[in-house]
mmCIF file of C-alpha atoms (C1' of nucleotides) in Angstrom:
data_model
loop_
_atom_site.group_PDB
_atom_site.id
_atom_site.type_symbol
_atom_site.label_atom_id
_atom_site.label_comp_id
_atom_site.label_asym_id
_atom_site.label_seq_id
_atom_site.Cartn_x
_atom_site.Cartn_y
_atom_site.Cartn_z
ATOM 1 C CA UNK N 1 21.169 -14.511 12.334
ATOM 2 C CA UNK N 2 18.799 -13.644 9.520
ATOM 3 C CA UNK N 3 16.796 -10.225 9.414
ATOM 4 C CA UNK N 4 13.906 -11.816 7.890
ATOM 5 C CA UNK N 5 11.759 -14.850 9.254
ATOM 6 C CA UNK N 6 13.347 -17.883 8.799
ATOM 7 C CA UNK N 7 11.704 -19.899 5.590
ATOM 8 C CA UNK N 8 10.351 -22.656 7.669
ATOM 9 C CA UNK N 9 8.154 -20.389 10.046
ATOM 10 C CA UNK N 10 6.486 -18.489 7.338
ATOM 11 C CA UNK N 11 3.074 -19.239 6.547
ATOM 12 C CA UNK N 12 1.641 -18.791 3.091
ATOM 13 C CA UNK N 13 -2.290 -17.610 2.271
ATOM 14 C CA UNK N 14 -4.167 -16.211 -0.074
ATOM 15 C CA UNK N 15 -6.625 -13.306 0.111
ATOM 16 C CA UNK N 16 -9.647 -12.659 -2.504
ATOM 17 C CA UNK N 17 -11.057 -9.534 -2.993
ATOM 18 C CA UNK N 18 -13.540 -7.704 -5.433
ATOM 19 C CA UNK N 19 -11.106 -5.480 -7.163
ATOM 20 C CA UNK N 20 -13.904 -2.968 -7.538
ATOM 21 C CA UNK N 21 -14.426 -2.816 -4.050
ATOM 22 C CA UNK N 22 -10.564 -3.123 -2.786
ATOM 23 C CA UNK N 23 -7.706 -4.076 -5.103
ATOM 24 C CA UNK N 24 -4.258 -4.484 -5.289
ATOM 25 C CA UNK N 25 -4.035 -0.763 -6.845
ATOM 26 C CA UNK N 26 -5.880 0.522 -3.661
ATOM 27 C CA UNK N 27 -3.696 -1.285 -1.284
ATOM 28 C CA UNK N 28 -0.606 0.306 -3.135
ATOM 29 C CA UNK N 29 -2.136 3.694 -2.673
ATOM 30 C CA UNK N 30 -3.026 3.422 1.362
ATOM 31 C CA UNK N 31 -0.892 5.094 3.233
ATOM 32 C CA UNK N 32 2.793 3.006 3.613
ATOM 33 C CA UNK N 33 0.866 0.466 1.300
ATOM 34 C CA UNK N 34 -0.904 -0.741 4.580
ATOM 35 C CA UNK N 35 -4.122 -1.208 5.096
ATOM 36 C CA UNK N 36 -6.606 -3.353 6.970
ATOM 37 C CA UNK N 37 -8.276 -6.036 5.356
ATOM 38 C CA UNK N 38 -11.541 -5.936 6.666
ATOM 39 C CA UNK N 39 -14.827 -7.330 5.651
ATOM 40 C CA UNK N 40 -14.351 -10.503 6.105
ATOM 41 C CA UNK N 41 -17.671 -12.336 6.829
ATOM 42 C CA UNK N 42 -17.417 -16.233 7.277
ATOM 43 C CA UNK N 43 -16.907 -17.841 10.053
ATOM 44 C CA UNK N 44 -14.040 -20.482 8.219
ATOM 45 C CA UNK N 45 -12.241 -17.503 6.868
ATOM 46 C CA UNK N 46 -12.512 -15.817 10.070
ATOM 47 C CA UNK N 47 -11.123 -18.821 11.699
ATOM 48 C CA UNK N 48 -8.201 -18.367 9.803
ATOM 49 C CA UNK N 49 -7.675 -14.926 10.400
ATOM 50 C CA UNK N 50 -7.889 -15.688 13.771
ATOM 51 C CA UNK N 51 -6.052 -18.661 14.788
ATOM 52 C CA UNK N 52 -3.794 -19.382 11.572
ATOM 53 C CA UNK N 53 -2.562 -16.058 10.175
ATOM 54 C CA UNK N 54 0.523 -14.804 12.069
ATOM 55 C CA UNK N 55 2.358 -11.269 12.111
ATOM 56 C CA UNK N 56 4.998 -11.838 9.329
ATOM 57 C CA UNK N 57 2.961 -14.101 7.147
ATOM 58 C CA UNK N 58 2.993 -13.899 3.240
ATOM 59 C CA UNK N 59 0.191 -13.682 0.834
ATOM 60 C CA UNK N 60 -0.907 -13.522 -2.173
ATOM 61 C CA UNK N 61 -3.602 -10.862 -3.265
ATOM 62 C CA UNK N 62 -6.116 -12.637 -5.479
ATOM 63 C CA UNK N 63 -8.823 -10.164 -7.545
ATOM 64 C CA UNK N 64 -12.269 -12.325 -8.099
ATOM 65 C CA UNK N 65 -15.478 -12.102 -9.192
ATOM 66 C CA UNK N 66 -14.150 -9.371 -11.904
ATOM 67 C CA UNK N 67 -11.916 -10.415 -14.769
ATOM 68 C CA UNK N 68 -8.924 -10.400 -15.290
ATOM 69 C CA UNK N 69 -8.758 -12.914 -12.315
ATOM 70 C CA UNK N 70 -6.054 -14.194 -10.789
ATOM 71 C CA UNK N 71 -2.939 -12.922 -8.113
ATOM 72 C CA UNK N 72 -1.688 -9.643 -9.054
ATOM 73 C CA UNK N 73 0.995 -9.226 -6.187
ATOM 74 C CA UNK N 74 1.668 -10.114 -2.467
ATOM 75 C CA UNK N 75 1.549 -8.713 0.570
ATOM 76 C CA UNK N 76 2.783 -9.107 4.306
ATOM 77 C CA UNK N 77 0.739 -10.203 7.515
ATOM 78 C CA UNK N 78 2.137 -6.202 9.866
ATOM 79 C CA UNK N 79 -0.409 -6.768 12.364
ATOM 80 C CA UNK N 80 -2.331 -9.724 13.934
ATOM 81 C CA UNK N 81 -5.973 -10.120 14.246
ATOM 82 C CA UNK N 82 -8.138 -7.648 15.936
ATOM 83 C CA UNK N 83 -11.558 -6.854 15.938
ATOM 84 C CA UNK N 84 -12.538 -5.719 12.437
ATOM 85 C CA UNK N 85 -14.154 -2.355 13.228
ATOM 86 C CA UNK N 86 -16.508 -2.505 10.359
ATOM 87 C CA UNK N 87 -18.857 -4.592 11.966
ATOM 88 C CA UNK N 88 -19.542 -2.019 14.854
ATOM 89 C CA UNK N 89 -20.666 0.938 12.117
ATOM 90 C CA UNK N 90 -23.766 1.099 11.350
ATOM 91 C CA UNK N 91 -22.671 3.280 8.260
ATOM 92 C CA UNK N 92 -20.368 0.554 6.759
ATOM 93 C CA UNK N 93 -21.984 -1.991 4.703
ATOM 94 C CA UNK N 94 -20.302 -4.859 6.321
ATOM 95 C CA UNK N 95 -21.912 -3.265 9.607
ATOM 96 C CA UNK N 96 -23.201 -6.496 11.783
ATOM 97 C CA UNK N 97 -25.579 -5.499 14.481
ATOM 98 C CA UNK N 98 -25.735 -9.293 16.286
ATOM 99 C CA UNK N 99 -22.008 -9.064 16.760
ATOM 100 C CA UNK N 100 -21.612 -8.157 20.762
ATOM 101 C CA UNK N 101 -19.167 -5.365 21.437
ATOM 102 C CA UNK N 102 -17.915 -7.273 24.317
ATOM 103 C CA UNK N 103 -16.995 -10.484 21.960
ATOM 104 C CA UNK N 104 -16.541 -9.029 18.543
ATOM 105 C CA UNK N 105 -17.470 -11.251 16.104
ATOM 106 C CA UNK N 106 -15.181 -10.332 13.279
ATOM 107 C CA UNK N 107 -11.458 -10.042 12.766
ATOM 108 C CA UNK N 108 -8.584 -8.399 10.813
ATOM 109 C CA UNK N 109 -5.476 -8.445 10.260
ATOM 110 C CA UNK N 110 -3.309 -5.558 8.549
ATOM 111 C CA UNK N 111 -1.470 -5.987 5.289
ATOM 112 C CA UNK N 112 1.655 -4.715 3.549
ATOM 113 C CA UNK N 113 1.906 -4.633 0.035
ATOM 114 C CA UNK N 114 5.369 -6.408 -1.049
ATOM 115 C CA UNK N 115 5.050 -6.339 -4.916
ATOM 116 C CA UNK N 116 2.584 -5.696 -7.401
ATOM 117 C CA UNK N 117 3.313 -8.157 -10.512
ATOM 118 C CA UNK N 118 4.140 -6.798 -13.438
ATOM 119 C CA UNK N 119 3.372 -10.086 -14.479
ATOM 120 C CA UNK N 120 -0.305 -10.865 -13.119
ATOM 121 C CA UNK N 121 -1.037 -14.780 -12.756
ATOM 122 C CA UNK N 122 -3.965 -15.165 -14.451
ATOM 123 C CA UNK N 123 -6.451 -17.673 -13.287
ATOM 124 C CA UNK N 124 -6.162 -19.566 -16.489
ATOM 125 C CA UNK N 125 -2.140 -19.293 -15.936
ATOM 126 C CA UNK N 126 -2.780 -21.168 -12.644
ATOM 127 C CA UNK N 127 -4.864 -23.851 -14.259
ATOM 128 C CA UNK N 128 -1.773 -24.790 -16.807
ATOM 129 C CA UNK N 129 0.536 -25.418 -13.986
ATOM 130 C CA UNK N 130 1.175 -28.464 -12.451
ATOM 131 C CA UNK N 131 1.374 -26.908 -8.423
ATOM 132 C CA UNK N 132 -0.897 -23.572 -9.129
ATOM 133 C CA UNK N 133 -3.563 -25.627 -10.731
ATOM 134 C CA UNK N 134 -4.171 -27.795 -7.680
ATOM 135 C CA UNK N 135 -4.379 -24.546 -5.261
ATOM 136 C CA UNK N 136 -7.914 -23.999 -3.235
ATOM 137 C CA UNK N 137 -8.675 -20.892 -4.758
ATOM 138 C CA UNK N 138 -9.073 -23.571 -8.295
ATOM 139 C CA UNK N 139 -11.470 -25.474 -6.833
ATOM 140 C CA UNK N 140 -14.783 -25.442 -8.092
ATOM 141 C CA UNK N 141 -17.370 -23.853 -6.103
ATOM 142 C CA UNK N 142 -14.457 -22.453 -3.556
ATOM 143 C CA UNK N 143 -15.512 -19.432 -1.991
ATOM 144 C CA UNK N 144 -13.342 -19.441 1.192
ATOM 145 C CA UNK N 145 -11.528 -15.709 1.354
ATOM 146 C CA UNK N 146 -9.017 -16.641 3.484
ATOM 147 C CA UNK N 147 -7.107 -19.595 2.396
ATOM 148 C CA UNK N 148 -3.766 -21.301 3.078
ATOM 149 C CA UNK N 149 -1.013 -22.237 0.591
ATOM 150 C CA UNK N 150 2.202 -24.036 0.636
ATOM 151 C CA UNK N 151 5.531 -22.534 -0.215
ATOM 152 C CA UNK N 152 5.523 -24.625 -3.089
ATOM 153 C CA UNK N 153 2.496 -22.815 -4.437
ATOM 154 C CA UNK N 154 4.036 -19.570 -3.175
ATOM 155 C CA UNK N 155 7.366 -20.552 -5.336
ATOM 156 C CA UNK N 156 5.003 -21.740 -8.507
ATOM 157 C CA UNK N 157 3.126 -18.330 -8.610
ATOM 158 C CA UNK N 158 6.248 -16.327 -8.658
ATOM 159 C CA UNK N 159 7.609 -18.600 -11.305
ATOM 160 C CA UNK N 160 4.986 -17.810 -13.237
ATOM 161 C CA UNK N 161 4.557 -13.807 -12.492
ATOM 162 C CA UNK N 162 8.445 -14.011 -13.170
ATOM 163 C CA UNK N 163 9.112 -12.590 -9.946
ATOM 164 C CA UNK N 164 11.667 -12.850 -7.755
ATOM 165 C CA UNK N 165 9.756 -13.928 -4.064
ATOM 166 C CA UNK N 166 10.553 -10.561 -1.982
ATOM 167 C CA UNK N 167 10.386 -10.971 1.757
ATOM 168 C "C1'" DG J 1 -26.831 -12.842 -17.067
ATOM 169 C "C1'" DC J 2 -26.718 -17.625 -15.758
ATOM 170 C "C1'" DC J 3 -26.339 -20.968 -12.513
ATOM 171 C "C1'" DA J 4 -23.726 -24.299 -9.509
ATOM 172 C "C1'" DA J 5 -21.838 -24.476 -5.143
ATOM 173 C "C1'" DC J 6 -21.875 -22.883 -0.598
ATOM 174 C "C1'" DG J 7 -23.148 -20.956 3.888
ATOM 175 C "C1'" DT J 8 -26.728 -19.347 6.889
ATOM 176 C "C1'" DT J 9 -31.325 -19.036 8.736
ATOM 177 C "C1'" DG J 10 -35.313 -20.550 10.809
ATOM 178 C "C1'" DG J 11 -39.369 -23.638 11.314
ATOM 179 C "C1'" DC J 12 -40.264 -27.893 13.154
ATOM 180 C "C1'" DG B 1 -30.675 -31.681 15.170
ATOM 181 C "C1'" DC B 2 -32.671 -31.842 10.629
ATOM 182 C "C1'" DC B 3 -33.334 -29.819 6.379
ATOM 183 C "C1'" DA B 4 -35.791 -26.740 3.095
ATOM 184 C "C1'" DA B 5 -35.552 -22.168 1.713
ATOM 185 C "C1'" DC B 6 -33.000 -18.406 0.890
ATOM 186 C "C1'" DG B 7 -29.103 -15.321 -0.071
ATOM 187 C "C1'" DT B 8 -24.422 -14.913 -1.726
ATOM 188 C "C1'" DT B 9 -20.244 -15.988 -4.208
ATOM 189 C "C1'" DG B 10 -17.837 -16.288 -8.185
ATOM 190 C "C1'" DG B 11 -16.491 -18.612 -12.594
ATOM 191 C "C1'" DC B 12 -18.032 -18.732 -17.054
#
DNA sequence: GCCAACGTTGGC
DNA sequence: GCCAACGTTGGC
């Protein structure tokens, strides 16, 4: 038997974040590159998070809004979704005072960094390739955070980073 | 900085 | 339940 997940029952996803607010740098800085990704604050997204994104999971870390866009590594699903504590301090901007402590509106899920590209896939290296260029996160007007991919878009953005796919 | 695309809110 | 208004996201 294998060590590692069989192929088949790994899911793919990407996450976007602000760079300037958390970015693949600060993830490989946490302590044992781990952190929570919190702040997540839409209900699709948190749908995901929720009912699609499984311990074990793969995915690639996506910076936006700030260039240079475009996936600069991936990371690993180490812990399932629990109640993102952010939205329970009043202190933290993503604090959420409707969300009932007894129901928590918001999840998480921890992440491992796997590799940090030392080729980046730009977004306009995505848009030349045949698989990358049909991903969500190239859609027009796509805002989701949370969003699945297929292993063939998981295989095309390696190809492209010139990385091997680490698991 | 602009603005299109979205998602959410709230009056009705 | 509809939909206009508003706020936010995010590429350019």
């Amino acid at each position: 038997m294998p060590k590692s997940k069989a192929p088949a029952d790994v899911r793919y996803w990407l996450f976007k974040s602000e760079p300037s607010a958390f970015s693949i740098d600060h993830l490989a800085k946490s302590p044992k590159q781990t952190a929570p990704w919190d702040g997540v604050r839409n209900y699709q997204a948190r749908n995901y998070l929720r009912d699609g994104v499984q311990l074990g999971d793969l995915v690639c870390f996506y910076h936006s809004s700030e260039p240079p866009l475009g996936i600069f590594g991936t990371m690993r699903v180490v812990r399932a979704a629990y109640p993102d504590f952010t939205q329970f301090d009043p202190n933290s901007k993503y604090y959420d005072p409707k969300s009932p402590s007894d129901n928590p509106r918001w999840m998480m899920v921890d992440v491992q960094l796997i590799q940090k590209f030392d080729t980046p896939v730009l977004r306009e290296n995505l848009a030349e390739h045949k698989v990358t260029a049909g991903m969500l996160v190239m859609k027009k007007g796509s805002r989701l955070s949370i969003q699945p991919m297929t292993a063939a878009e998981w295989k095309a953005v390696h190809q492209l980073a010139k990385a091997k796919p680490l698991t």
